mmCIF file of C-alpha atoms in Angstrom:
data_model
loop_
_atom_site.group_PDB
_atom_site.id
_atom_site.type_symbol
_atom_site.label_atom_id
_atom_site.label_comp_id
_atom_site.label_asym_id
_atom_site.label_seq_id
_atom_site.Cartn_x
_atom_site.Cartn_y
_atom_site.Cartn_z
ATOM 1 C CA MET E 629 71.091 96.056 103.914
ATOM 2 C CA SER E 630 74.421 97.785 104.442
ATOM 3 C CA THR E 631 75.574 95.260 107.020
ATOM 4 C CA ARG E 632 77.470 92.228 105.888
ATOM 5 C CA LYS E 633 78.743 89.076 107.472
ATOM 6 C CA ARG E 634 82.397 88.889 108.380
ATOM 7 C CA ALA E 635 84.275 86.826 105.820
ATOM 8 C CA HIS E 636 86.056 83.730 107.029
ATOM 9 C CA PRO E 637 89.493 83.005 105.575
ATOM 10 C CA PHE E 638 88.595 79.386 104.816
ATOM 11 C CA ASP E 639 85.210 79.059 103.211
ATOM 12 C CA TRP E 640 83.863 76.935 100.368
ATOM 13 C CA SER E 641 85.645 78.980 97.687
ATOM 14 C CA THR E 642 89.006 78.443 99.414
ATOM 15 C CA ILE E 643 88.328 74.718 99.584
ATOM 16 C CA VAL E 644 87.422 74.575 95.873
ATOM 17 C CA ILE E 645 90.587 76.465 94.921
ATOM 18 C CA ALA E 646 92.713 74.257 97.205
ATOM 19 C CA VAL E 647 91.268 71.100 95.610
ATOM 20 C CA LEU E 648 91.899 72.452 92.091
ATOM 21 C CA VAL E 649 95.477 73.465 92.965
ATOM 22 C CA SER E 650 96.143 70.078 94.557
ATOM 23 C CA ALA E 651 94.752 68.227 91.551
ATOM 24 C CA ALA E 652 96.863 70.322 89.169
ATOM 25 C CA ALA E 653 99.985 69.797 91.289
ATOM 26 C CA VAL E 654 99.474 66.028 91.408
ATOM 27 C CA THR E 655 98.833 65.947 87.652
ATOM 28 C CA VAL E 656 102.039 67.888 86.908
ATOM 29 C CA PHE E 657 103.994 65.712 89.352
ATOM 30 C CA ILE E 658 102.766 62.492 87.731
ATOM 31 C CA ARG E 659 103.015 63.720 84.141
ATOM 32 C CA ASP E 660 106.192 65.851 84.245
ATOM 33 C CA GLY E 661 108.022 64.664 87.345
ATOM 34 C CA GLN E 662 109.194 66.066 90.634
ATOM 35 C CA SER E 663 111.675 68.566 89.170
ATOM 36 C CA ARG E 664 109.014 70.290 87.049
ATOM 37 C CA ALA E 665 106.556 70.391 89.939
ATOM 38 C CA LEU E 666 109.204 71.934 92.214
ATOM 39 C CA ALA E 667 110.180 74.452 89.518
ATOM 40 C CA ILE E 668 106.557 75.587 89.275
ATOM 41 C CA LEU E 669 106.297 75.849 93.068
ATOM 42 C CA GLY E 670 109.481 77.952 93.095
ATOM 43 C CA THR E 671 108.101 80.289 90.438
ATOM 44 C CA ASP E 672 104.809 80.569 92.312
ATOM 45 C CA PHE E 673 106.631 81.338 95.548
ATOM 46 C CA GLY E 674 108.497 84.131 93.740
ATOM 47 C CA LEU E 675 105.185 85.496 92.484
ATOM 48 C CA LEU E 676 103.817 85.373 96.028
ATOM 49 C CA LEU E 677 106.788 87.352 97.309
ATOM 50 C CA ASP E 678 106.272 89.870 94.505
ATOM 51 C CA ILE E 679 102.564 90.505 95.123
ATOM 52 C CA LEU E 680 102.527 90.169 98.920
ATOM 53 C CA PRO E 681 103.591 93.793 99.562
ATOM 54 C CA LYS E 682 100.899 94.986 97.153
ATOM 55 C CA VAL E 683 98.237 92.886 98.842
ATOM 56 C CA LEU E 684 99.316 94.112 102.276
ATOM 57 C CA ALA E 685 99.323 97.734 101.092
ATOM 58 C CA GLY E 686 95.818 97.310 99.669
ATOM 59 C CA CYS E 687 94.600 95.790 102.924
ATOM 60 C CA PHE E 688 96.158 98.640 104.901
ATOM 61 C CA ILE E 689 94.506 101.183 102.595
ATOM 62 C CA GLY E 690 91.164 99.468 103.161
ATOM 63 C CA ALA E 691 91.726 99.414 106.930
ATOM 64 C CA PHE E 692 92.714 103.080 107.020
ATOM 65 C CA VAL E 693 89.695 104.040 104.904
ATOM 66 C CA THR E 694 87.445 102.546 107.583
ATOM 67 C CA VAL E 695 89.100 104.757 110.204
ATOM 68 C CA LEU E 696 89.548 107.938 108.171
ATOM 69 C CA LEU E 697 86.108 108.224 106.601
ATOM 70 C CA PRO E 698 83.237 108.971 108.971
ATOM 71 C CA ARG E 699 80.598 106.247 108.908
ATOM 72 C CA GLU E 700 77.806 108.830 108.840
ATOM 73 C CA ALA E 701 79.218 110.496 105.717
ATOM 74 C CA VAL E 702 79.689 107.189 103.899
ATOM 75 C CA THR E 703 76.171 106.093 104.824
ATOM 76 C CA ARG E 704 74.738 109.434 103.680
ATOM 77 C CA TRP E 705 76.659 109.556 100.393
ATOM 78 C CA VAL E 706 76.661 105.893 99.288
ATOM 79 C CA GLY E 707 74.470 104.071 101.800
ATOM 80 C CA ALA E 708 71.241 102.195 101.168
ATOM 81 C CA GLU E 709 69.170 105.375 101.427
ATOM 82 C CA SER E 710 71.423 107.451 99.136
ATOM 83 C CA GLY E 711 69.311 106.694 96.095
ATOM 84 C CA LEU E 712 70.564 107.115 92.564
ATOM 85 C CA SER E 713 72.993 109.836 93.640
ATOM 86 C CA GLY E 714 74.863 107.307 95.817
ATOM 87 C CA ILE E 715 75.192 104.960 92.884
ATOM 88 C CA LEU E 716 76.447 107.794 90.681
ATOM 89 C CA ILE E 717 78.989 108.854 93.327
ATOM 90 C CA ALA E 718 80.255 105.267 93.631
ATOM 91 C CA THR E 719 80.434 104.989 89.836
ATOM 92 C CA ILE E 720 82.499 108.168 89.569
ATOM 93 C CA MET E 721 84.760 107.086 92.441
ATOM 94 C CA GLY E 722 85.409 103.736 90.762
ATOM 95 C CA ALA E 723 86.205 105.380 87.435
ATOM 96 C CA LEU E 724 88.630 107.852 89.019
ATOM 97 C CA LEU E 725 90.414 105.726 91.614
ATOM 98 C CA PRO E 726 93.693 104.406 90.233
ATOM 99 C CA GLY E 727 95.228 101.115 91.203
ATOM 100 C CA GLY E 728 94.767 97.460 90.606
ATOM 101 C CA PRO E 729 92.626 94.836 92.283
ATOM 102 C CA PHE E 730 94.973 94.813 95.292
ATOM 103 C CA THR E 731 93.792 98.372 96.007
ATOM 104 C CA ILE E 732 90.229 98.424 94.719
ATOM 105 C CA TYR E 733 88.824 95.321 96.406
ATOM 106 C CA PRO E 734 90.042 96.201 99.916
ATOM 107 C CA VAL E 735 88.689 99.737 99.471
ATOM 108 C CA ALA E 736 85.320 98.351 98.304
ATOM 109 C CA ALA E 737 85.238 95.993 101.297
ATOM 110 C CA ALA E 738 86.105 98.910 103.578
ATOM 111 C CA PHE E 739 83.251 100.973 102.132
ATOM 112 C CA LEU E 740 80.857 98.093 102.798
ATOM 113 C CA SER E 741 82.054 97.766 106.377
ATOM 114 C CA ILE E 742 81.519 101.461 107.155
ATOM 115 C CA GLY E 743 78.071 101.957 105.688
ATOM 116 C CA ALA E 744 78.072 101.772 101.899
ATOM 117 C CA ASP E 745 75.434 99.452 100.554
ATOM 118 C CA VAL E 746 75.998 96.555 98.206
ATOM 119 C CA GLY E 747 74.637 98.469 95.216
ATOM 120 C CA ALA E 748 77.177 101.258 95.662
ATOM 121 C CA ALA E 749 80.011 98.761 96.136
ATOM 122 C CA ILE E 750 78.954 96.956 92.959
ATOM 123 C CA ALA E 751 78.849 100.262 91.058
ATOM 124 C CA PHE E 752 82.302 101.121 92.427
ATOM 125 C CA VAL E 753 83.937 97.838 91.391
ATOM 126 C CA ILE E 754 82.222 97.563 88.002
ATOM 127 C CA SER E 755 82.994 101.199 87.245
ATOM 128 C CA TRP E 756 86.656 100.656 88.091
ATOM 129 C CA THR E 757 86.641 97.599 85.843
ATOM 130 C CA LEU E 758 84.881 99.186 82.868
ATOM 131 C CA LEU E 759 85.537 102.920 83.146
ATOM 132 C CA GLY E 760 88.881 103.186 84.929
ATOM 133 C CA TYR E 761 90.825 105.983 83.300
ATOM 134 C CA ASN E 762 94.299 104.580 83.967
ATOM 135 C CA ARG E 763 93.706 101.440 81.903
ATOM 136 C CA ALA E 764 92.135 103.482 79.103
ATOM 137 C CA LEU E 765 95.101 105.857 78.969
ATOM 138 C CA ILE E 766 97.884 103.313 79.356
ATOM 139 C CA TRP E 767 96.555 100.313 77.442
ATOM 140 C CA GLU E 768 93.522 101.056 75.314
ATOM 141 C CA LEU E 769 94.406 104.364 73.645
ATOM 142 C CA PRO E 770 97.736 103.138 72.262
ATOM 143 C CA PHE E 771 96.228 99.916 70.922
ATOM 144 C CA PHE E 772 92.762 100.981 69.800
ATOM 145 C CA GLY E 773 92.802 104.745 69.359
ATOM 146 C CA LEU E 774 90.550 107.507 70.631
ATOM 147 C CA ASP E 775 87.382 106.619 68.677
ATOM 148 C CA PHE E 776 87.257 103.054 69.984
ATOM 149 C CA VAL E 777 88.019 104.038 73.591
ATOM 150 C CA THR E 778 85.488 106.878 73.534
ATOM 151 C CA TRP E 779 82.684 104.634 72.260
ATOM 152 C CA ARG E 780 83.608 101.803 74.616
ATOM 153 C CA ILE E 781 83.446 104.149 77.601
ATOM 154 C CA ILE E 782 80.206 105.817 76.475
ATOM 155 C CA LEU E 783 78.545 102.436 75.999
ATOM 156 C CA SER E 784 79.900 101.172 79.352
ATOM 157 C CA ILE E 785 78.708 104.099 81.490
ATOM 158 C CA PRO E 786 75.209 102.702 82.135
ATOM 159 C CA LEU E 787 76.423 99.224 83.144
ATOM 160 C CA PRO E 788 77.615 99.967 86.722
ATOM 161 C CA ILE E 789 74.435 101.945 87.336
ATOM 162 C CA ILE E 790 72.187 99.185 85.985
ATOM 163 C CA ALA E 791 74.015 96.543 88.036
ATOM 164 C CA ALA E 792 73.808 98.635 91.219
ATOM 165 C CA VAL E 793 70.094 99.402 90.837
ATOM 166 C CA THR E 794 69.421 95.733 90.080
ATOM 167 C CA ALA E 795 71.406 94.639 93.148
ATOM 168 C CA ARG E 796 69.459 97.029 95.380
ATOM 169 C CA MET E 797 66.137 95.760 94.012
ATOM 170 C CA VAL E 798 67.113 92.110 94.410
ATOM 171 C CA LEU E 799 68.305 92.699 97.978
ATOM 172 C CA LYS E 800 65.018 94.435 98.846
ATOM 173 C CA ILE E 801 63.074 91.500 97.417
ATOM 174 C CA ILE E 802 65.202 89.026 99.373
ATOM 175 C CA ALA E 803 64.808 91.053 102.583
ATOM 176 C CA ALA E 804 61.023 91.230 102.104
ATOM 177 C CA TRP E 805 60.875 87.509 101.404
ATOM 178 C CA ARG E 806 62.903 86.758 104.575
ATOM 179 C CA ASP E 807 60.667 89.015 106.652
ATOM 180 C CA HIS E 808 57.565 87.377 105.224
ATOM 181 C CA SER E 809 58.849 83.834 105.846
ATOM 182 C CA LYS E 810 59.573 84.481 109.524
#
């Protein structure tokens, strides 16, 4: 269950996004003219140049994680046989690891490639999304105050764990069904 297929750069999701982008570009070109369409492309190109170093850094972090962390340790701590403790470790790691999606997703993919199971990766990503301390400190506390943030975090704690346990159960059912249908 901890093995995963290698992702291809051009799959169905890339095609869907490309079709949507093309349709939007043609619509803007027809409705607002060539100058507006080119202005948007220029702005988007600037955004690409801005985020490209961050994306590359995140990919390098993910690549280095696969080399620096021993596969045996990752499998033992957050692999398919790690039980609830592996899910809890992944949940804590996700809550504590700073950074944005450019960092978190490559790290999660790296964990999957070196022995973490899907449940732990799900707990990691959902925990980062819901429990990440940096967002709570920088954005939520100033806007909502301590009471709101405390209750939101307390109520969110079970969600990564529930999602991870559910993912593990579903994957076991799917694996059993595949074995039975062979």
